[in-house]
CSV table of C-alpha atoms in Angstrom, one decimal:
chain,number,residue,atom,x,y,z
A,1,MET,CA,13.9,-6.3,33.1
A,2,MET,CA,11.1,-4.0,31.2
A,3,THR,CA,11.3,-0.7,29.6
A,4,VAL,CA,8.9,1.5,30.6
A,5,HIS,CA,7.1,3.6,27.8
A,6,THR,CA,5.7,6.3,29.6
A,7,ARG,CA,4.6,9.2,27.3
A,8,GLY,CA,2.0,8.1,25.1
A,9,PRO,CA,1.4,5.7,22.5
A,10,ASN,CA,-0.9,6.5,21.2
A,11,VAL,CA,-2.4,2.7,20.1
A,12,ALA,CA,-6.1,1.2,17.9
A,13,ILE,CA,-6.9,-1.9,18.0
A,14,ILE,CA,-9.3,-3.6,15.3
A,15,LYS,CA,-12.2,-6.7,16.5
A,16,ASN,CA,-12.6,-8.3,13.9
A,17,PHE,CA,-15.8,-10.2,14.8
A,18,GLY,CA,-19.2,-8.5,15.0
A,19,GLU,CA,-20.3,-6.5,18.5
A,20,SER,CA,-20.2,-9.2,21.1
A,21,LYS,CA,-21.2,-9.4,24.7
A,22,ALA,CA,-19.7,-12.5,25.5
A,23,ILE,CA,-17.2,-13.3,28.1
A,24,TRP,CA,-14.3,-13.8,26.2
A,25,ALA,CA,-14.6,-11.1,24.4
A,26,VAL,CA,-15.1,-8.0,26.3
A,27,LYS,CA,-11.7,-9.9,29.0
A,28,MET,CA,-9.7,-10.1,26.1
A,29,LEU,CA,-9.9,-6.8,25.4
A,30,GLU,CA,-9.5,-6.1,28.7
A,31,SER,CA,-6.5,-8.3,28.9
A,32,PHE,CA,-5.3,-5.9,25.9
A,33,THR,CA,-5.6,-3.0,27.7
A,34,SER,CA,-4.7,-4.5,30.6
A,35,LEU,CA,-0.6,-6.3,28.7
A,36,ILE,CA,-0.1,-2.9,26.9
A,37,LYS,CA,-0.3,0.0,30.0
A,38,VAL,CA,2.5,-2.7,31.3
A,39,SER,CA,4.7,-1.6,29.0
A,40,ALA,CA,2.8,1.8,28.7
A,41,PRO,CA,0.9,3.4,31.2
A,42,GLU,CA,0.4,6.0,29.3
A,43,ALA,CA,-1.2,4.7,26.5
A,44,ASN,CA,-4.5,6.3,25.2
A,45,ILE,CA,-6.2,2.8,23.4
A,46,GLU,CA,-8.8,3.4,20.8
A,47,PHE,CA,-11.3,0.4,19.9
A,48,PHE,CA,-12.7,0.2,16.0
A,49,ASN,CA,-14.5,-2.8,14.8
A,50,ALA,CA,-14.0,-3.5,11.8
A,51,VAL,CA,-17.2,-5.4,10.8
A,52,THR,CA,-19.0,-2.6,12.0
A,53,ASP,CA,-17.4,0.6,11.3
A,54,LEU,CA,-17.9,2.5,8.4
A,55,ALA,CA,-14.4,3.6,8.9
A,56,LEU,CA,-11.5,2.6,10.0
A,57,PRO,CA,-8.5,3.9,11.8
A,58,CYS,CA,-6.0,6.7,10.1
A,59,PRO,CA,-3.4,5.1,10.6
A,60,ASN,CA,-1.0,8.2,11.0
A,61,THR,CA,-2.6,8.7,13.9
A,62,TYR,CA,-1.8,6.0,16.2
A,63,ASP,CA,1.9,4.7,17.3
A,64,ILE,CA,1.0,0.8,17.2
A,65,ILE,CA,-2.9,-1.5,15.9
A,66,PHE,CA,-3.2,-4.0,17.0
A,67,LEU,CA,-5.4,-6.1,14.5
A,68,THR,CA,-6.8,-9.1,16.9
A,69,GLY,CA,-8.4,-12.6,16.2
A,70,GLY,CA,-11.8,-13.6,14.6
A,71,VAL,CA,-14.1,-15.4,12.6
A,72,TYR,CA,-14.7,-14.5,9.8
A,73,ASN,CA,-13.9,-17.5,6.9
A,74,LEU,CA,-9.3,-16.4,5.4
A,75,ALA,CA,-9.6,-19.2,3.2
A,76,LEU,CA,-12.7,-18.2,0.8
A,77,GLU,CA,-11.6,-16.5,-2.3
A,78,LYS,CA,-13.9,-14.2,-2.9
A,79,VAL,CA,-14.6,-12.6,1.2
A,80,ASP,CA,-17.1,-9.7,2.1
A,81,PRO,CA,-16.8,-6.5,1.5
A,82,TRP,CA,-15.5,-5.8,5.0
A,83,VAL,CA,-13.2,-7.9,4.5
A,84,GLU,CA,-12.0,-6.6,1.7
A,85,ARG,CA,-11.9,-3.2,3.0
A,86,GLU,CA,-9.0,-4.8,5.3
A,87,LEU,CA,-7.3,-6.4,4.5
A,88,ASP,CA,-7.4,-3.2,1.4
A,89,TYR,CA,-6.2,-1.5,4.5
A,90,ILE,CA,-3.3,-3.9,5.4
A,91,ARG,CA,-2.0,-3.8,2.2
A,92,ALA,CA,-1.9,-0.1,1.5
A,93,MET,CA,-1.8,1.0,5.5
A,94,HIS,CA,2.9,1.3,5.0
A,95,LEU,CA,2.4,4.0,2.6
A,96,LYS,CA,0.6,6.3,4.6
A,97,ALA,CA,2.2,5.6,7.9
A,98,PRO,CA,5.4,3.9,7.2
A,99,ALA,CA,6.2,4.6,10.9
A,100,THR,CA,3.4,2.9,12.7
A,101,LYS,CA,3.2,-0.4,14.1
A,102,VAL,CA,1.7,-3.3,13.0
A,103,ILE,CA,0.4,-6.2,15.4
A,104,GLY,CA,-1.7,-8.9,14.5
A,105,SER,CA,-2.7,-12.6,16.3
A,106,CYS,CA,-4.3,-14.7,15.2
A,107,TRP,CA,-7.0,-14.0,12.4
A,108,GLY,CA,-5.1,-10.9,12.0
A,109,HIS,CA,-1.9,-12.3,10.9
A,110,GLN,CA,-3.8,-14.6,8.9
A,111,ALA,CA,-4.8,-11.2,7.6
A,112,ILE,CA,-2.3,-9.6,6.8
A,113,ALA,CA,-1.0,-12.9,5.3
A,114,ARG,CA,-2.9,-12.4,2.9
A,115,ALA,CA,-3.6,-9.0,2.3
A,116,LEU,CA,0.9,-9.2,0.6
A,117,GLY,CA,0.3,-12.2,-0.5
A,118,GLY,CA,-0.3,-15.4,1.0
A,119,GLU,CA,-2.2,-18.3,1.2
A,120,VAL,CA,-4.6,-19.8,3.7
A,121,ALA,CA,-5.6,-23.0,3.8
A,122,PHE,CA,-7.7,-25.2,6.8
A,123,VAL,CA,-5.4,-27.7,8.8
A,124,THR,CA,-5.9,-30.7,7.3
A,125,ASN,CA,-6.2,-33.1,10.6
A,126,LYS,CA,-7.8,-31.6,13.0
A,127,HIS,CA,-8.2,-27.8,15.3
A,128,VAL,CA,-5.2,-26.9,16.7
A,129,ILE,CA,-6.1,-25.8,20.5
A,130,GLY,CA,-4.8,-25.6,23.6
A,131,THR,CA,-1.2,-24.3,24.8
A,132,LYS,CA,1.3,-25.5,21.9
A,133,LEU,CA,5.0,-24.7,21.5
A,134,GLU,CA,6.5,-23.1,19.4
A,135,ARG,CA,10.0,-23.6,17.6
A,136,LEU,CA,11.1,-20.0,17.3
A,137,THR,CA,13.6,-19.3,13.9
A,138,ALA,CA,17.0,-17.3,14.2
A,139,THR,CA,15.2,-14.1,13.8
A,140,GLY,CA,12.2,-14.8,16.6
A,141,LYS,CA,15.2,-16.0,18.8
A,142,ARG,CA,17.1,-13.6,18.9
A,143,LEU,CA,13.9,-10.8,19.3
A,144,PHE,CA,12.5,-12.7,22.0
A,145,LYS,CA,16.0,-13.9,23.5
A,146,ALA,CA,13.9,-17.5,23.9
A,147,GLU,CA,14.4,-21.4,21.7
A,148,THR,CA,11.4,-21.8,22.0
A,149,LEU,CA,7.8,-20.4,23.3
A,150,LYS,CA,4.6,-21.9,24.8
A,151,LEU,CA,1.1,-20.1,23.6
A,152,PRO,CA,-2.6,-19.5,23.8
A,153,HIS,CA,-4.0,-21.5,20.2
A,154,PHE,CA,-7.7,-21.7,18.7
A,155,ARG,CA,-6.7,-22.2,15.1
A,156,MET,CA,-9.4,-24.0,12.6
A,157,ARG,CA,-6.9,-22.1,9.2
A,158,ARG,CA,-4.1,-21.9,8.6
A,159,VAL,CA,-1.2,-19.9,7.1
A,160,ALA,CA,-0.2,-21.9,4.1
A,161,GLN,CA,2.4,-19.7,2.1
A,162,PRO,CA,3.5,-16.5,3.3
A,163,ALA,CA,3.7,-13.8,2.0
A,164,PRO,CA,7.0,-12.7,-0.3
A,165,ASP,CA,8.3,-10.3,2.5
A,166,ALA,CA,7.3,-12.2,5.0
A,167,VAL,CA,10.6,-13.3,7.8
A,168,ALA,CA,10.0,-16.4,10.0
A,169,LEU,CA,9.8,-15.5,13.3
A,170,ALA,CA,8.6,-18.8,13.8
A,171,GLU,CA,8.4,-22.8,12.6
A,172,ASP,CA,4.7,-23.5,10.5
A,173,ASN,CA,4.5,-20.3,9.3
A,174,SER,CA,3.0,-19.2,12.5
A,175,MET,CA,4.5,-15.9,13.4
A,176,PHE,CA,6.3,-13.6,10.9
A,177,TYR,CA,7.8,-10.2,10.7
A,178,TYR,CA,7.3,-7.7,7.4
A,179,PRO,CA,11.0,-5.2,7.9
A,180,SER,CA,9.4,-3.3,4.4
A,181,ARG,CA,5.9,-3.0,6.9
A,182,ASN,CA,6.8,-2.1,10.2
A,183,ILE,CA,4.6,-5.2,11.3
A,184,VAL,CA,4.7,-8.9,13.7
A,185,SER,CA,2.7,-10.9,13.0
A,186,LEU,CA,2.2,-14.9,14.9
A,187,GLN,CA,-0.9,-17.2,14.9
A,188,ALA,CA,-1.6,-17.2,18.6
A,189,HIS,CA,-3.2,-15.9,20.7
A,190,PRO,CA,0.0,-14.4,23.9
A,191,GLU,CA,-3.7,-12.3,25.5
A,192,PHE,CA,-5.1,-15.9,26.2
A,193,THR,CA,-5.9,-16.3,29.9
A,194,SER,CA,-6.6,-19.5,31.0
A,195,ALA,CA,-10.3,-18.1,31.8
A,196,ILE,CA,-10.4,-16.6,28.0
A,197,SER,CA,-10.0,-20.1,26.8
A,198,ARG,CA,-12.5,-22.1,29.0
A,199,ASN,CA,-15.0,-19.9,27.7
A,200,VAL,CA,-14.2,-19.2,24.4
A,201,LEU,CA,-13.6,-23.2,24.2
A,202,ASP,CA,-17.7,-23.8,26.3
A,203,THR,CA,-19.0,-21.7,23.8
A,204,ASP,CA,-18.0,-23.1,20.2
A,205,GLY,CA,-20.8,-23.9,19.7
A,206,GLY,CA,-18.0,-27.5,18.4
A,207,ALA,CA,-16.6,-24.8,16.1
A,208,PHE,CA,-13.5,-26.2,17.9
A,209,SER,CA,-14.5,-28.6,19.7
A,210,GLY,CA,-16.9,-30.8,17.7
A,211,ASN,CA,-14.4,-33.1,16.8
A,212,MET,CA,-13.2,-34.3,19.8
A,213,ASP,CA,-14.0,-36.6,21.7
A,214,GLU,CA,-13.8,-36.7,26.3
A,215,ASP,CA,-11.2,-37.9,27.0
A,216,GLU,CA,-8.9,-35.1,23.8
A,217,LEU,CA,-12.0,-32.5,25.2
A,218,ALA,CA,-10.2,-32.8,28.7
A,219,SER,CA,-6.8,-32.8,28.3
A,220,THR,CA,-7.3,-29.3,26.0
A,221,ARG,CA,-9.1,-27.5,28.8
A,222,ALA,CA,-6.2,-28.7,31.1
A,223,SER,CA,-3.4,-27.0,28.6
A,224,PHE,CA,-4.8,-23.6,28.8
A,225,ASP,CA,-3.6,-23.9,32.2
A,226,LEU,CA,-0.5,-24.7,32.0
A,227,ARG,CA,2.5,-21.7,32.3
A,228,HIS,CA,2.7,-19.8,29.4
A,229,ASP,CA,4.6,-16.8,27.7
A,230,GLY,CA,2.0,-14.6,26.3
A,231,GLU,CA,3.0,-12.2,28.3
A,232,LYS,CA,6.4,-12.2,27.9
A,233,THR,CA,5.6,-12.1,24.1
A,234,PHE,CA,3.2,-9.3,24.5
A,235,ALA,CA,5.5,-7.3,26.6
A,236,THR,CA,8.3,-8.5,23.6
A,237,LEU,CA,6.3,-7.4,21.0
A,238,MET,CA,4.9,-3.8,22.6
A,239,GLY,CA,9.4,-3.4,23.8
A,240,TRP,CA,9.7,-3.3,18.9
A,241,ALA,CA,6.5,-1.9,18.6
A,242,LEU,CA,7.5,1.4,21.0
A,243,GLY,CA,11.2,1.1,19.3
A,244,CYS,CA,12.7,0.1,22.8
A,245,LYS,CA,13.9,-3.7,21.2
A,246,GLU,CA,15.2,-3.6,17.8
A,247,LEU,CA,14.4,-6.2,16.1
A,248,LYS,CA,17.7,-7.4,13.2
A,249,VAL,CA,16.6,-10.2,10.9
A,250,THR,CA,19.4,-12.9,11.2
A,251,ALA,CA,20.2,-14.4,7.8
């Protein structure tokens, strides 16, 4: 049975892409909002744009901070000033707001890893797109009460080397818990619906689909319609962020 938080919390969502009226961008933020409200109906949600805003949210005024996906290449040795500002923000956050919970997805997952001492690199064979199976570690199984999770992915880059403080929740560096920093991050997009995934692929200009033949493109589209564990995953992470679910590291 899902635990519902009825008072608050204050939630900040940091968008890691420029202002966009694309359908996928609008629907993704709507999905974030609706999924947060399932677990916390009275949540106060504010949006910030890391690319265009002059300041990121003051972390000690929020109970939960989400870092969204994005397209900027975090495998570059030297990054743009807005990216470096966010990496610094991630590094300092636990000092300013040790009780604030942070959840990063896709680009947010990679940014957290890089900020805390990990490495990001390109996927070496083909881009990872579609609904994929995540194999959980012992700690991940304890948290999600499952052996595996099926989740939507849009990935050109990956965490190649985890940060020293990272505890793996899934294989292939695809989900981490940072116990000393109250951070959980995952490469997947639990907030993506089939419609969002299809729109990303339809408007990506070939960034994801350029190396696919017609059969691969058709099977990828079909995978978006498969039932997946996005809502369950999001609810579990909200339960952790709200203090309703304990995350115990399993040796």
